[in-house]
Amino acid sequence: MFNIFQIIQEINPEYNHEALANICFEYYPKIYRYIYYRIQQKEEAEDITSEVFLRLVKSVDKIKGGFQGWLYKIAENLLVDYFRRRGVRVRVMETVEDLDAIPEEKSDTMELLKQDDLERDMKFLTTDQYKMIILKYVEGYSTKEIAEIMHKSVGAIKALQFRALETLRKFFTEDTND
């Protein structure tokens, strides 16, 4: 992460480095974890995360909508490129209807997330469900913030959460019954 400041200095010597430092200290660990959970490779995750912040500097004047959502969108696009280069087919994202109210089940879910088989079971989630679980239970974002990051309605995020938790419960129950 520290080399990124040198590279940015070379790209644009007039860039506000104090603002960049604040952004990096706030978002770099979150973006890194988001990427790492998707690819499970430390060096690759560091490289992709650095590229996210380089792209931030190169196109900061083109930000549309919320900054946080824009930053995660860069990360997501780089992840798609990463998987495409490796010949990994990224699952098609589901379309979900908005649901009026799905209860937040954070305490039960946190217990579920502590289980050893979670990583294996998470492979059964759709791409959007996986992203939502990481953003909510690893990064601690609210449903509203996740909706902004993923460019979906709050109802759609609640539907993703409900379906993801149901899928994880199903596989967790099967694992414990074996």
mmCIF file of C-alpha atoms in Angstrom:
data_model
loop_
_atom_site.group_PDB
_atom_site.id
_atom_site.type_symbol
_atom_site.label_atom_id
_atom_site.label_comp_id
_atom_site.label_asym_id
_atom_site.label_seq_id
_atom_site.Cartn_x
_atom_site.Cartn_y
_atom_site.Cartn_z
ATOM 1 C CA MET A 1 0.000 0.000 0.000
ATOM 2 C CA PHE A 2 2.819 2.434 0.713
ATOM 3 C CA ASN A 3 4.252 2.187 -2.808
ATOM 4 C CA ILE A 4 0.944 3.349 -4.177
ATOM 5 C CA PHE A 5 1.668 6.879 -2.909
ATOM 6 C CA GLN A 6 4.884 7.037 -4.958
ATOM 7 C CA ILE A 7 3.141 5.799 -8.064
ATOM 8 C CA ILE A 8 0.330 8.314 -7.625
ATOM 9 C CA GLN A 9 2.882 11.096 -7.139
ATOM 10 C CA GLU A 10 4.353 10.151 -10.528
ATOM 11 C CA ILE A 11 0.923 10.085 -12.182
ATOM 12 C CA ASN A 12 -0.173 13.437 -10.801
ATOM 13 C CA PRO A 13 2.250 15.487 -8.674
ATOM 14 C CA GLU A 14 -0.507 17.972 -7.799
ATOM 15 C CA TYR A 15 -2.847 15.351 -6.327
ATOM 16 C CA ASN A 16 -4.010 16.067 -2.769
ATOM 17 C CA HIS A 17 -1.967 13.458 -0.925
ATOM 18 C CA GLU A 18 -3.563 14.087 2.445
ATOM 19 C CA ALA A 19 -7.002 13.358 0.986
ATOM 20 C CA LEU A 20 -5.634 10.262 -0.740
ATOM 21 C CA ALA A 21 -4.044 9.059 2.492
ATOM 22 C CA ASN A 22 -7.378 9.433 4.285
ATOM 23 C CA ILE A 23 -9.168 7.528 1.527
ATOM 24 C CA CYS A 24 -6.535 4.780 1.510
ATOM 25 C CA PHE A 25 -6.529 4.344 5.276
ATOM 26 C CA GLU A 26 -10.326 4.198 5.280
ATOM 27 C CA TYR A 27 -10.961 2.023 2.228
ATOM 28 C CA TYR A 28 -7.782 0.091 1.381
ATOM 29 C CA PRO A 29 -8.286 -2.607 4.058
ATOM 30 C CA LYS A 30 -11.967 -2.975 3.148
ATOM 31 C CA ILE A 31 -11.316 -3.258 -0.591
ATOM 32 C CA TYR A 32 -8.408 -5.630 0.045
ATOM 33 C CA ARG A 33 -10.542 -7.946 2.204
ATOM 34 C CA TYR A 34 -13.359 -7.844 -0.339
ATOM 35 C CA ILE A 35 -10.958 -8.898 -3.096
ATOM 36 C CA TYR A 36 -9.066 -11.393 -0.953
ATOM 37 C CA TYR A 37 -12.247 -13.217 0.045
ATOM 38 C CA ARG A 38 -13.064 -13.613 -3.628
ATOM 39 C CA ILE A 39 -9.681 -14.873 -4.876
ATOM 40 C CA GLN A 40 -7.954 -16.243 -1.745
ATOM 41 C CA GLN A 41 -4.475 -15.198 -2.942
ATOM 42 C CA LYS A 42 -2.621 -12.576 -0.913
ATOM 43 C CA GLU A 43 -0.260 -11.166 -3.552
ATOM 44 C CA GLU A 44 -2.910 -11.087 -6.265
ATOM 45 C CA ALA A 45 -5.334 -9.381 -3.873
ATOM 46 C CA GLU A 46 -2.706 -6.750 -3.022
ATOM 47 C CA ASP A 47 -2.021 -6.099 -6.708
ATOM 48 C CA ILE A 48 -5.686 -5.786 -7.603
ATOM 49 C CA THR A 49 -6.345 -3.539 -4.601
ATOM 50 C CA SER A 50 -3.485 -1.251 -5.607
ATOM 51 C CA GLU A 51 -4.897 -1.125 -9.130
ATOM 52 C CA VAL A 52 -8.264 -0.050 -7.706
ATOM 53 C CA PHE A 53 -6.618 2.974 -6.088
ATOM 54 C CA LEU A 54 -4.569 3.786 -9.169
ATOM 55 C CA ARG A 55 -7.765 3.841 -11.199
ATOM 56 C CA LEU A 56 -9.310 6.026 -8.531
ATOM 57 C CA VAL A 57 -6.597 8.633 -9.061
ATOM 58 C CA LYS A 58 -6.740 8.407 -12.849
ATOM 59 C CA SER A 59 -10.491 8.895 -13.025
ATOM 60 C CA VAL A 60 -11.488 10.677 -9.822
ATOM 61 C CA ASP A 61 -13.178 13.402 -11.872
ATOM 62 C CA LYS A 62 -15.511 10.819 -13.452
ATOM 63 C CA ILE A 63 -17.119 9.603 -10.222
ATOM 64 C CA LYS A 64 -20.854 9.197 -10.651
ATOM 65 C CA GLY A 65 -23.112 8.422 -7.731
ATOM 66 C CA GLY A 66 -21.727 7.446 -4.365
ATOM 67 C CA PHE A 67 -17.970 7.265 -3.933
ATOM 68 C CA GLN A 68 -18.038 4.030 -1.960
ATOM 69 C CA GLY A 69 -20.178 2.241 -4.553
ATOM 70 C CA TRP A 70 -17.941 3.542 -7.328
ATOM 71 C CA LEU A 71 -14.825 2.229 -5.577
ATOM 72 C CA TYR A 72 -16.337 -1.235 -5.109
ATOM 73 C CA LYS A 73 -17.473 -1.211 -8.748
ATOM 74 C CA ILE A 74 -13.849 -0.694 -9.822
ATOM 75 C CA ALA A 75 -12.858 -3.616 -7.594
ATOM 76 C CA GLU A 76 -15.619 -5.785 -9.038
ATOM 77 C CA ASN A 77 -14.632 -4.954 -12.627
ATOM 78 C CA LEU A 78 -11.015 -5.836 -11.880
ATOM 79 C CA LEU A 79 -12.131 -9.123 -10.314
ATOM 80 C CA VAL A 80 -14.145 -9.978 -13.423
ATOM 81 C CA ASP A 81 -11.034 -9.264 -15.519
ATOM 82 C CA TYR A 82 -8.929 -11.382 -13.159
ATOM 83 C CA PHE A 83 -11.249 -14.378 -13.443
ATOM 84 C CA ARG A 84 -11.656 -13.943 -17.192
ATOM 85 C CA ARG A 85 -7.872 -13.991 -17.723
ATOM 86 C CA ARG A 86 -7.692 -17.250 -15.805
ATOM 87 C CA GLY A 87 -10.524 -18.836 -17.741
ATOM 88 C CA VAL A 88 -12.821 -18.970 -14.730
ATOM 89 C CA ARG A 89 -16.426 -18.422 -15.639
ATOM 90 C CA VAL A 90 -18.047 -15.913 -13.337
ATOM 91 C CA ARG A 91 -21.569 -16.929 -12.401
ATOM 92 C CA VAL A 92 -24.354 -14.922 -13.956
ATOM 93 C CA MET A 93 -25.882 -12.705 -11.329
ATOM 94 C CA GLU A 94 -29.452 -13.468 -10.335
ATOM 95 C CA THR A 95 -32.283 -11.064 -10.763
ATOM 96 C CA VAL A 96 -34.245 -10.798 -7.558
ATOM 97 C CA GLU A 97 -37.512 -9.069 -6.831
ATOM 98 C CA ASP A 98 -37.695 -6.582 -4.013
ATOM 99 C CA LEU A 99 -39.103 -7.934 -0.785
ATOM 100 C CA ASP A 100 -40.723 -5.595 1.685
ATOM 101 C CA ALA A 101 -39.204 -6.940 4.854
ATOM 102 C CA ILE A 102 -36.762 -9.668 5.658
ATOM 103 C CA PRO A 103 -35.640 -9.732 9.262
ATOM 104 C CA GLU A 104 -32.032 -9.030 10.038
ATOM 105 C CA GLU A 105 -30.553 -12.179 11.565
ATOM 106 C CA LYS A 106 -27.095 -10.980 12.435
ATOM 107 C CA SER A 107 -26.568 -12.888 15.691
ATOM 108 C CA ASP A 108 -27.616 -16.252 14.237
ATOM 109 C CA THR A 109 -25.680 -15.535 11.092
ATOM 110 C CA MET A 110 -22.508 -14.599 12.942
ATOM 111 C CA GLU A 111 -22.588 -17.982 14.676
ATOM 112 C CA LEU A 112 -23.064 -19.639 11.314
ATOM 113 C CA LEU A 113 -20.160 -17.689 9.828
ATOM 114 C CA LYS A 114 -17.823 -18.999 12.534
ATOM 115 C CA GLN A 115 -18.218 -22.593 11.388
ATOM 116 C CA ASP A 116 -15.291 -24.383 9.735
ATOM 117 C CA ASP A 117 -17.232 -25.472 6.666
ATOM 118 C CA LEU A 118 -18.448 -21.998 5.792
ATOM 119 C CA GLU A 119 -15.847 -21.329 3.121
ATOM 120 C CA ARG A 120 -16.789 -24.506 1.300
ATOM 121 C CA ASP A 121 -20.504 -23.809 1.641
ATOM 122 C CA MET A 122 -20.107 -20.235 0.361
ATOM 123 C CA LYS A 123 -19.196 -21.690 -3.034
ATOM 124 C CA PHE A 124 -22.864 -22.617 -3.440
ATOM 125 C CA LEU A 125 -23.942 -18.974 -3.292
ATOM 126 C CA THR A 126 -24.488 -16.822 -6.351
ATOM 127 C CA THR A 127 -21.934 -14.101 -6.989
ATOM 128 C CA ASP A 128 -24.265 -11.412 -5.647
ATOM 129 C CA GLN A 129 -25.137 -13.445 -2.557
ATOM 130 C CA TYR A 130 -21.438 -13.999 -1.859
ATOM 131 C CA LYS A 131 -20.655 -10.290 -2.230
ATOM 132 C CA MET A 132 -23.547 -9.358 0.048
ATOM 133 C CA ILE A 133 -22.386 -11.778 2.778
ATOM 134 C CA ILE A 134 -18.828 -10.398 2.658
ATOM 135 C CA LEU A 135 -19.972 -6.779 2.715
ATOM 136 C CA LYS A 136 -22.473 -7.336 5.527
ATOM 137 C CA TYR A 137 -20.825 -9.813 7.866
ATOM 138 C CA VAL A 138 -17.129 -9.314 7.195
ATOM 139 C CA GLU A 139 -17.024 -5.594 6.394
ATOM 140 C CA GLY A 140 -19.982 -4.643 8.589
ATOM 141 C CA TYR A 141 -21.851 -2.476 6.079
ATOM 142 C CA SER A 142 -25.536 -1.757 6.606
ATOM 143 C CA THR A 143 -28.153 -3.019 4.173
ATOM 144 C CA LYS A 144 -28.540 0.503 2.796
ATOM 145 C CA GLU A 145 -24.777 0.860 2.235
ATOM 146 C CA ILE A 146 -24.630 -2.532 0.516
ATOM 147 C CA ALA A 147 -27.490 -1.470 -1.761
ATOM 148 C CA GLU A 148 -25.467 1.592 -2.767
ATOM 149 C CA ILE A 149 -22.279 -0.414 -3.321
ATOM 150 C CA MET A 150 -24.022 -3.094 -5.382
ATOM 151 C CA HIS A 151 -26.320 -0.647 -7.220
ATOM 152 C CA LYS A 152 -29.466 -2.452 -6.079
ATOM 153 C CA SER A 153 -32.490 -1.541 -4.014
ATOM 154 C CA VAL A 154 -32.591 -2.213 -0.283
ATOM 155 C CA GLY A 155 -35.322 -4.783 -0.925
ATOM 156 C CA ALA A 156 -33.146 -6.615 -3.439
ATOM 157 C CA ILE A 157 -30.307 -6.753 -0.906
ATOM 158 C CA LYS A 158 -32.678 -8.135 1.730
ATOM 159 C CA ALA A 159 -33.776 -10.787 -0.772
ATOM 160 C CA LEU A 160 -30.131 -11.666 -1.469
ATOM 161 C CA GLN A 161 -29.472 -11.869 2.249
ATOM 162 C CA PHE A 162 -32.483 -14.090 2.853
ATOM 163 C CA ARG A 163 -31.610 -16.462 0.013
ATOM 164 C CA ALA A 164 -27.920 -16.577 0.925
ATOM 165 C CA LEU A 165 -28.665 -17.372 4.562
ATOM 166 C CA GLU A 166 -31.181 -20.035 3.558
ATOM 167 C CA THR A 167 -28.591 -21.634 1.261
ATOM 168 C CA LEU A 168 -25.929 -21.550 3.964
ATOM 169 C CA ARG A 169 -28.336 -22.982 6.542
ATOM 170 C CA LYS A 170 -29.267 -25.782 4.154
ATOM 171 C CA PHE A 171 -25.663 -26.801 3.572
ATOM 172 C CA PHE A 172 -24.706 -26.251 7.202
ATOM 173 C CA THR A 173 -27.579 -28.484 8.329
ATOM 174 C CA GLU A 174 -26.527 -31.159 5.827
ATOM 175 C CA ASP A 175 -22.932 -30.937 7.090
ATOM 176 C CA THR A 176 -23.950 -31.362 10.721
ATOM 177 C CA ASN A 177 -26.263 -34.285 9.931
ATOM 178 C CA ASP A 178 -23.482 -36.260 8.215
#
